[in-house]
GROMACS .gro file of N, CA and C in nm:
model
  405
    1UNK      N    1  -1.162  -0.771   1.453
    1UNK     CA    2  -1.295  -0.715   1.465
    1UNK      C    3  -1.325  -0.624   1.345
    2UNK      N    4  -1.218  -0.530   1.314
    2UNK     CA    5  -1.234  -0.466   1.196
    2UNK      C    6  -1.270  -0.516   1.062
    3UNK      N    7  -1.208  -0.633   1.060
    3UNK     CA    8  -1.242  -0.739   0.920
    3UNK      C    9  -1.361  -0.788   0.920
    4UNK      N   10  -1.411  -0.819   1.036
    4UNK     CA   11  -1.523  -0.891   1.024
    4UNK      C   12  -1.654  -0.785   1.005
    5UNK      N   13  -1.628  -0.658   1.054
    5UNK     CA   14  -1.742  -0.581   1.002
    5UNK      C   15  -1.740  -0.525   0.863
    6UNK      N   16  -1.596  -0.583   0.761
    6UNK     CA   17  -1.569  -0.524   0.648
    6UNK      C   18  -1.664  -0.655   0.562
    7UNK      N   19  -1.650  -0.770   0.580
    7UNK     CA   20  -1.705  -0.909   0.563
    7UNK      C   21  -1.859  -0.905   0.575
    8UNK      N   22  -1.858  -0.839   0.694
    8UNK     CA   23  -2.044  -0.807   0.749
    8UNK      C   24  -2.116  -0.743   0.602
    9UNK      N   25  -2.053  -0.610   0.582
    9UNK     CA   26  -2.060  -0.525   0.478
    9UNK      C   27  -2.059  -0.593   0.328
   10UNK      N   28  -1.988  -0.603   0.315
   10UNK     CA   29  -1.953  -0.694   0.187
   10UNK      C   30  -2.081  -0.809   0.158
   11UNK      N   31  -2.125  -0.859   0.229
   11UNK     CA   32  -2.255  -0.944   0.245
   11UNK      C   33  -2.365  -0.871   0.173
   12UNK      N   34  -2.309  -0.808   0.292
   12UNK     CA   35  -2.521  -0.715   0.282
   12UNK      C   36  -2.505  -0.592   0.171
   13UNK      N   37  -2.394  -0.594   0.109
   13UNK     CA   38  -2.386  -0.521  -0.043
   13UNK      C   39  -2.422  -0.606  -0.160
   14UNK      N   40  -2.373  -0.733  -0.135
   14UNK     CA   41  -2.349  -0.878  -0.209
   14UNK      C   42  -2.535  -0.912  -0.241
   15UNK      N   43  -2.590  -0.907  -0.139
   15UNK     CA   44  -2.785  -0.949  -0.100
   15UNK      C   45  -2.804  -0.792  -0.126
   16UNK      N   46  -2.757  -0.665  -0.118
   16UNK     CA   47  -2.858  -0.557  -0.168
   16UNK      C   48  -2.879  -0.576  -0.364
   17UNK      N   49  -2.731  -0.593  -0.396
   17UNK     CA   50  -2.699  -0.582  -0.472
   17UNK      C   51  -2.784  -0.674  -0.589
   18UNK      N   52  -2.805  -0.828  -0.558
   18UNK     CA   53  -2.899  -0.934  -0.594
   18UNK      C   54  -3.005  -0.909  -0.584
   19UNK      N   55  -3.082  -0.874  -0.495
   19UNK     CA   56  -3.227  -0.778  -0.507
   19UNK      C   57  -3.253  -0.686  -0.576
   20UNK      N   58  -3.133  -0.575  -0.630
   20UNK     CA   59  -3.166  -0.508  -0.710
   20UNK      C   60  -3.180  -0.555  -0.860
   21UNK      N   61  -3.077  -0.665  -0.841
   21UNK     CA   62  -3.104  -0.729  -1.033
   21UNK      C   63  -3.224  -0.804  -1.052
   22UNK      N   64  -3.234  -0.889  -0.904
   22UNK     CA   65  -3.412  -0.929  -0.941
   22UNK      C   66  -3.489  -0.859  -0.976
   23UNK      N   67  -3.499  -0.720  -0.882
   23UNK     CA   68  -3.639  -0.644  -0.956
   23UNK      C   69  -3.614  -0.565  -1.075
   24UNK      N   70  -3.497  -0.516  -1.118
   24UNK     CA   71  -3.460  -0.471  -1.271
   24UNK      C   72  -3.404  -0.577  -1.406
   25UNK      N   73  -3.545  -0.658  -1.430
   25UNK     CA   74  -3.484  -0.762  -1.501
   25UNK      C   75  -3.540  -0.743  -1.662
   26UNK      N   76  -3.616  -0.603  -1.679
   26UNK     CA   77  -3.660  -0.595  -1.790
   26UNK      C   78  -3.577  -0.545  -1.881
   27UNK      N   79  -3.597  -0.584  -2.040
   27UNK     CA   80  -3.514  -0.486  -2.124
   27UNK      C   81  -3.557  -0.382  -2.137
   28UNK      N   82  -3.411  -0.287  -2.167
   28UNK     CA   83  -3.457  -0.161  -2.220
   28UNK      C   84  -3.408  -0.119  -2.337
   29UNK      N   85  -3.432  -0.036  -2.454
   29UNK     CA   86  -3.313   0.005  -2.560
   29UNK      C   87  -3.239   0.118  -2.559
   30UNK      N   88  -3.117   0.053  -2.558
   30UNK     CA   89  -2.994   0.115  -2.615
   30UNK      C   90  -2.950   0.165  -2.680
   31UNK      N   91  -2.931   0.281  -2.718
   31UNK     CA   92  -2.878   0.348  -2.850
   31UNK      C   93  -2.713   0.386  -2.874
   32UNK      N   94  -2.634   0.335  -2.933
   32UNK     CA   95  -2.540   0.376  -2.957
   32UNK      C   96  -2.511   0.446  -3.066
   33UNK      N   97  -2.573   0.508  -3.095
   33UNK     CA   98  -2.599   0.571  -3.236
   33UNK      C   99  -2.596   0.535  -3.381
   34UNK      N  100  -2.551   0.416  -3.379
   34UNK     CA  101  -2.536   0.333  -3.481
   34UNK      C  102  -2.636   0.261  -3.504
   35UNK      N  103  -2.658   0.185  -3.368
   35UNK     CA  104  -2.715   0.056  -3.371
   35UNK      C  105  -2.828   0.076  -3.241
   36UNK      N  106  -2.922  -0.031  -3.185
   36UNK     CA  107  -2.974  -0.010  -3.105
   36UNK      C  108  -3.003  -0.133  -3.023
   37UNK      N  109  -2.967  -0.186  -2.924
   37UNK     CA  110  -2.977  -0.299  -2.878
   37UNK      C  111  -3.068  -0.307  -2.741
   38UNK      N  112  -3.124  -0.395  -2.663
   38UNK     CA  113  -3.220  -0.441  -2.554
   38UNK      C  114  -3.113  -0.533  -2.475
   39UNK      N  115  -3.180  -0.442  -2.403
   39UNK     CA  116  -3.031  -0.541  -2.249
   39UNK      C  117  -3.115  -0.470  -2.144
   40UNK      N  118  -3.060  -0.627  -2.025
   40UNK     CA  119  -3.192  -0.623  -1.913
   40UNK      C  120  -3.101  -0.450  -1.888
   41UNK      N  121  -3.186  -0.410  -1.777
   41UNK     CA  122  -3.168  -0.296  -1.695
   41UNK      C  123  -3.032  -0.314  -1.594
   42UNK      N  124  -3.054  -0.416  -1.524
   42UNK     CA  125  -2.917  -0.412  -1.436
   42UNK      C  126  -2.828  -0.455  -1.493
   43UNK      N  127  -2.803  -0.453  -1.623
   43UNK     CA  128  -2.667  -0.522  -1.698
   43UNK      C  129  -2.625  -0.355  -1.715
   44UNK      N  130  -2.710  -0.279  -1.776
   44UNK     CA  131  -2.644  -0.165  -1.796
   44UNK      C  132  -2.647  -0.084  -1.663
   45UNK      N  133  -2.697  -0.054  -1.560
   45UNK     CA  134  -2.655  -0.027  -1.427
   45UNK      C  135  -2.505  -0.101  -1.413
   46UNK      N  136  -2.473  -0.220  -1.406
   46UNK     CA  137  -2.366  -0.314  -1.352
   46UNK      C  138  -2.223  -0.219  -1.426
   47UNK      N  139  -2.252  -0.237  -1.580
   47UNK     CA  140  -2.164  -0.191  -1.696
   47UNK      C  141  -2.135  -0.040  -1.647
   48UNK      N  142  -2.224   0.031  -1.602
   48UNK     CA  143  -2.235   0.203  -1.605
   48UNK      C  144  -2.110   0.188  -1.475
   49UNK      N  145  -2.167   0.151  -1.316
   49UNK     CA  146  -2.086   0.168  -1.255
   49UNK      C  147  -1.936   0.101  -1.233
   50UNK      N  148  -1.941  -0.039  -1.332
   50UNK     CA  149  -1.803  -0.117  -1.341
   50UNK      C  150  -1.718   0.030  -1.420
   51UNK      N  151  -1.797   0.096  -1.553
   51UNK     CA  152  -1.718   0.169  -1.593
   51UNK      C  153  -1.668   0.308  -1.511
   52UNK      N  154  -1.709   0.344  -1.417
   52UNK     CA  155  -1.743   0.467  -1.313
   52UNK      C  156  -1.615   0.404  -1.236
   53UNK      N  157  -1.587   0.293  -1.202
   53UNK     CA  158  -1.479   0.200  -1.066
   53UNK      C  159  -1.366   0.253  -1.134
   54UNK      N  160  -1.344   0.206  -1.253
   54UNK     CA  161  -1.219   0.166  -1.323
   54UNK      C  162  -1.213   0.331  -1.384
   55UNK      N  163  -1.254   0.435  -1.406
   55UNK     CA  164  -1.242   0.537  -1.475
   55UNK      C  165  -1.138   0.670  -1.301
   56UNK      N  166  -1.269   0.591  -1.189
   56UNK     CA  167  -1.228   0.681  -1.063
   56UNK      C  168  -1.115   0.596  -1.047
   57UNK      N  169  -1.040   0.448  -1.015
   57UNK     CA  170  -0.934   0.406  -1.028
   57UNK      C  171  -0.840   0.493  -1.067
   58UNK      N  172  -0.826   0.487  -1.248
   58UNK     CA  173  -0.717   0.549  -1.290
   58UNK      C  174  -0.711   0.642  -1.290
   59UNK      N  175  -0.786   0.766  -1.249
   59UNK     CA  176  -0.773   0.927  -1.200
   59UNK      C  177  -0.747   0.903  -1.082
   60UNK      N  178  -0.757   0.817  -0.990
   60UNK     CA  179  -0.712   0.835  -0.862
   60UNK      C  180  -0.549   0.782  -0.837
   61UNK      N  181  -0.526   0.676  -0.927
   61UNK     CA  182  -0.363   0.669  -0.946
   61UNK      C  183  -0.297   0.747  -1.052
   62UNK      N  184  -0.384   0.806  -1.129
   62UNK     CA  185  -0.283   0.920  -1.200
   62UNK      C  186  -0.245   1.026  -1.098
   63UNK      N  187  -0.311   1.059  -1.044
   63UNK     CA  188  -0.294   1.176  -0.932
   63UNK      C  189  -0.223   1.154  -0.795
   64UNK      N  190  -0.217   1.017  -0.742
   64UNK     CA  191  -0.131   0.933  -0.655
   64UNK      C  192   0.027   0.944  -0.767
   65UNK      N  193   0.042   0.938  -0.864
   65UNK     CA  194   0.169   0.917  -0.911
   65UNK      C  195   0.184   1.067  -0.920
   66UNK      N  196   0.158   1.167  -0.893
   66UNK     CA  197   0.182   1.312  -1.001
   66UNK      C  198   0.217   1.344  -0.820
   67UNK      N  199   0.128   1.310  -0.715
   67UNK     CA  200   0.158   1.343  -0.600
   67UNK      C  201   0.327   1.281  -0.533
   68UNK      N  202   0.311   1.179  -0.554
   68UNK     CA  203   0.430   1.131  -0.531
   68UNK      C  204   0.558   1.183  -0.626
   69UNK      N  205   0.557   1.171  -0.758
   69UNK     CA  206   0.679   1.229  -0.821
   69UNK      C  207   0.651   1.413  -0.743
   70UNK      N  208   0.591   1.494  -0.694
   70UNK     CA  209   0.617   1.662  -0.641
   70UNK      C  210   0.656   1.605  -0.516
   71UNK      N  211   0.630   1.497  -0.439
   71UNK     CA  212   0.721   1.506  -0.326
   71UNK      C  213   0.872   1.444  -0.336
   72UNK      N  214   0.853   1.388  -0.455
   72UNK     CA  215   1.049   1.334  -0.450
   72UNK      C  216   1.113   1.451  -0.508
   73UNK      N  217   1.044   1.534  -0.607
   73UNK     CA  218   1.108   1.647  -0.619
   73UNK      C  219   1.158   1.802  -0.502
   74UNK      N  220   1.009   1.730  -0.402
   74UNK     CA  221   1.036   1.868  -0.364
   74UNK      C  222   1.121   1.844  -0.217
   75UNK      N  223   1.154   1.690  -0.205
   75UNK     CA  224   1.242   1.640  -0.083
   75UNK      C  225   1.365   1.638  -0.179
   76UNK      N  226   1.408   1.619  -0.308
   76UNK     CA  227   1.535   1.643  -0.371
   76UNK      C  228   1.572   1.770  -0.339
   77UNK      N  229   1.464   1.863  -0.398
   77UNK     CA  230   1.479   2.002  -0.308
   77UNK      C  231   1.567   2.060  -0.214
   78UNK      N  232   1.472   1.997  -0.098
   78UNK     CA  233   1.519   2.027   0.032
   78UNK      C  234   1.658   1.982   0.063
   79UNK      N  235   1.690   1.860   0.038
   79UNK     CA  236   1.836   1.828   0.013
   79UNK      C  237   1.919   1.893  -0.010
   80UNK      N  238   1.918   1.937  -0.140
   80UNK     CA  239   1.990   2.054  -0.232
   80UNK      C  240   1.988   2.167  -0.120
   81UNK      N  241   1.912   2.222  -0.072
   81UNK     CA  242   1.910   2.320  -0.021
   81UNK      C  243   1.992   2.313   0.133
   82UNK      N  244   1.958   2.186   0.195
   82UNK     CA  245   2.031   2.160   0.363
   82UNK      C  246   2.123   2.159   0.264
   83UNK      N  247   2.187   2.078   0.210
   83UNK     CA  248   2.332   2.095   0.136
   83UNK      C  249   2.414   2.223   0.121
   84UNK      N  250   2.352   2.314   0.049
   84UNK     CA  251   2.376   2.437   0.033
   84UNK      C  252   2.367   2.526   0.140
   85UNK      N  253   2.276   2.473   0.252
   85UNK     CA  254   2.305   2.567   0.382
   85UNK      C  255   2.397   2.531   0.470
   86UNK      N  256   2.446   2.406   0.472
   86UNK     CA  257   2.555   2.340   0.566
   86UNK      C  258   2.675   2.410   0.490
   87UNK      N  259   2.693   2.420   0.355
   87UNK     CA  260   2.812   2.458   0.311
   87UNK      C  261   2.840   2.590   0.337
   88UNK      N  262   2.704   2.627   0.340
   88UNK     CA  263   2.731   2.837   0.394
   88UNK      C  264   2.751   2.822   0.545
   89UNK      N  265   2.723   2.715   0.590
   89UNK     CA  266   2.768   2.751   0.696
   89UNK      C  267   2.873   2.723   0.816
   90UNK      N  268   2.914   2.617   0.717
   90UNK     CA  269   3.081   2.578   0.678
   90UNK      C  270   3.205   2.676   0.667
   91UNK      N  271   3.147   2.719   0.528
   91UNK     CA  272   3.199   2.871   0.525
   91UNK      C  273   3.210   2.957   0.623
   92UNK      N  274   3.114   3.006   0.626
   92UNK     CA  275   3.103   3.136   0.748
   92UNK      C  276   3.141   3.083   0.916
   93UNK      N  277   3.157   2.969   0.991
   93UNK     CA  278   3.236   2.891   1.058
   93UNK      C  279   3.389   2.955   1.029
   94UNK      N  280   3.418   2.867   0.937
   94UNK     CA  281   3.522   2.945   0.942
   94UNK      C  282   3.643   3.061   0.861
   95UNK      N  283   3.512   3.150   0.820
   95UNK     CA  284   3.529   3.308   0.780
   95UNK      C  285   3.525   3.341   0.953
   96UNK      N  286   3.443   3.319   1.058
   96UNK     CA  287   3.442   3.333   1.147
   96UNK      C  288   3.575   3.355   1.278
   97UNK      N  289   3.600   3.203   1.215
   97UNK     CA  290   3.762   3.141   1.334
   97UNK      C  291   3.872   3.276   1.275
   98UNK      N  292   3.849   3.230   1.125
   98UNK     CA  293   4.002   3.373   1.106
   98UNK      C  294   3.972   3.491   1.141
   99UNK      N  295   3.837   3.561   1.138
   99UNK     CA  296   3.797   3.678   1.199
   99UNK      C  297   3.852   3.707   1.372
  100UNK      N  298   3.814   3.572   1.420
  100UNK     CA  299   3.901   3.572   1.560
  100UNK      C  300   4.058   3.527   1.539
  101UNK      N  301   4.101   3.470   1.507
  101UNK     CA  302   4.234   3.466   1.469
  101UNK      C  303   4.301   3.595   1.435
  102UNK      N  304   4.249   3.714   1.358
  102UNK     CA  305   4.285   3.832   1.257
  102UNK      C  306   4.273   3.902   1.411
  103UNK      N  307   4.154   3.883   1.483
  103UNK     CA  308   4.190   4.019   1.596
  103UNK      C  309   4.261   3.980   1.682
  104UNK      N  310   4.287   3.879   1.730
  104UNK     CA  311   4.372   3.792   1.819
  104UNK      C  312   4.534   3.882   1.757
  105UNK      N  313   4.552   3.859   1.642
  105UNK     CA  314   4.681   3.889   1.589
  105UNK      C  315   4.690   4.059   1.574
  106UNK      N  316   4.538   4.111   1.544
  106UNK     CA  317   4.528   4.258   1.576
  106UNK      C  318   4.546   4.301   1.713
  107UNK      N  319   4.529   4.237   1.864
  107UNK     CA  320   4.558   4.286   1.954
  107UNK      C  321   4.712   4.256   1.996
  108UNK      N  322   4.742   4.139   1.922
  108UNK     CA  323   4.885   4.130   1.967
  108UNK      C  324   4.985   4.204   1.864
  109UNK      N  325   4.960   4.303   1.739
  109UNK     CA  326   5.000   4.407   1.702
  109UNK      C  327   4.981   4.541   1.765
  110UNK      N  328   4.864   4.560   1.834
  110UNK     CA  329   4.829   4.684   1.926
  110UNK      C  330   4.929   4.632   2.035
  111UNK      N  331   4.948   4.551   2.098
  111UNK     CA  332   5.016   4.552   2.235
  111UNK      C  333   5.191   4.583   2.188
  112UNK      N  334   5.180   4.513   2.091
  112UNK     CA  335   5.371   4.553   2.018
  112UNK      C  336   5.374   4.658   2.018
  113UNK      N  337   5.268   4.757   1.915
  113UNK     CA  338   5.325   4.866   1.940
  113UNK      C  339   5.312   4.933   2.059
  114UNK      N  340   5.241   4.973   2.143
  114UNK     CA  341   5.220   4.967   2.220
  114UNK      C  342   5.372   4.959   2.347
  115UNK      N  343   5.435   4.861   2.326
  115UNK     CA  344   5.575   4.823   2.382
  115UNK      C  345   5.640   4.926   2.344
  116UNK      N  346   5.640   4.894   2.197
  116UNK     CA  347   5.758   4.951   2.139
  116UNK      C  348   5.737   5.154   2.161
  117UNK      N  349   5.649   5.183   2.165
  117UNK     CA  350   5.648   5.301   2.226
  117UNK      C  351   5.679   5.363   2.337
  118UNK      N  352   5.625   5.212   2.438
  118UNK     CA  353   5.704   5.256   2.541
  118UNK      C  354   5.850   5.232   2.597
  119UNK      N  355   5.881   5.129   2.489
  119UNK     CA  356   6.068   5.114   2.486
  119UNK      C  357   6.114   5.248   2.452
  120UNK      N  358   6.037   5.272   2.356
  120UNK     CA  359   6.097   5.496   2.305
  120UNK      C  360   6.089   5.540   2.400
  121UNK      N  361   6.019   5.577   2.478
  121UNK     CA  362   6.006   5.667   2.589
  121UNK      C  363   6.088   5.622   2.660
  122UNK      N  364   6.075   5.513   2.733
  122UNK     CA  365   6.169   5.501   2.855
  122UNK      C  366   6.338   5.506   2.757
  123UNK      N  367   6.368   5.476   2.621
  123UNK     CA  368   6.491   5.513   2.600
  123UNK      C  369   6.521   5.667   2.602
  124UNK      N  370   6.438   5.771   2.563
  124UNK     CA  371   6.423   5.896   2.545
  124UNK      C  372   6.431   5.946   2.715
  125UNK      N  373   6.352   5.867   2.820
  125UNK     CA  374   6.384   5.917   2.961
  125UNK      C  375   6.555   5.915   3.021
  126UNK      N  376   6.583   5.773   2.937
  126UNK     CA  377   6.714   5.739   3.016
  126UNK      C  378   6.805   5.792   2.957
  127UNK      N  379   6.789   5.894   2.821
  127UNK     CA  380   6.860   5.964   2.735
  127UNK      C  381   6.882   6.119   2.824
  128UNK      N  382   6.778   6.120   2.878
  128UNK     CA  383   6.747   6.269   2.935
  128UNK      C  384   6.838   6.269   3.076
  129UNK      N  385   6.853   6.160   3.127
  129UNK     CA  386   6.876   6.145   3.274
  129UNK      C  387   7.009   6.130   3.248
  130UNK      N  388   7.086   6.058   3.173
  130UNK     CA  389   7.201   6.087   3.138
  130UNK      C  390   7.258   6.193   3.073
  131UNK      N  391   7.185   6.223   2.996
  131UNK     CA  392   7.273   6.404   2.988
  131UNK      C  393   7.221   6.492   3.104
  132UNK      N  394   7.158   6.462   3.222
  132UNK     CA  395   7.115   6.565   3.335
  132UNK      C  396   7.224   6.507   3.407
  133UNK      N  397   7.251   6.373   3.446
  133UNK     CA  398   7.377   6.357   3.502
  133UNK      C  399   7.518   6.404   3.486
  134UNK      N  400   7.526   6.390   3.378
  134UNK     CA  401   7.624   6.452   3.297
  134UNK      C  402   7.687   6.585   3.317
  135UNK      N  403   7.589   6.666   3.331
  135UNK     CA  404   7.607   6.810   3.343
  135UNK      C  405   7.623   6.853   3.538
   0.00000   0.00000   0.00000
């Protein structure tokens, strides 16, 4: 359905378009500064906007290519960058694990000593109790 109203269109541009060269069929002059030439009216209408198609064309794909090369750059970008954030956070993962590992091994140095203090004492009690026996 869509095509056929593009077809519809295309027609009745095709018949506006032919009516307009019928009724602009006179010459007019041309100056190119050089020279000066007579050409019907809708030849230079036809020429003006063929040159207007092809001028908006290639500004419209120069700017389609300038758009496209800032998005491959700026998705190379982003790459670079998830890259660089997975690796920080790679890193810091596991800067993390040994941080728990380091206190893991810090509480099981607090609990040693910890022992071992109280191995002193209770040797220092059973030191005491034997020279109280003693006597």
């Amino acid at each position: 359905m869509k095509n056929q109203w593009r077809i519809v269109l295309t027609i009745l541009l095709v018949i506006i378009v032919a009516i307009f060269a019928i009724l602009n069929v006179e010459s007019v002059p041309v100056s190119f500064g050089f020279t000066t030439v007579h050409w019907p009216l809708i030849l230079i209408l036809l020429v003006s906007i063929l040159i207007g198609a092809v001028l908006m064309i290639l500004f419209s794909t120069i700017t389609v290519f300038q758009h496209n090369r800032a998005y491959k750059e700026l998705e190379q970008t982003s790459q670079d960058r998830i890259t660089a954030l997975q690796k920080d956070n790679d890193r810091l993962t596991k800067r993390l694990q040994n941080s728990k590992s380091k206190q893991v091994t810090g509480q099981q140095e607090q609990q040693l000593q910890d022992l071992e203090r109280e191995n002193a004492a209770l040797k220092a009690r059973l030191a005491n109790q034997s020279t109280d026996t003693a006597k």
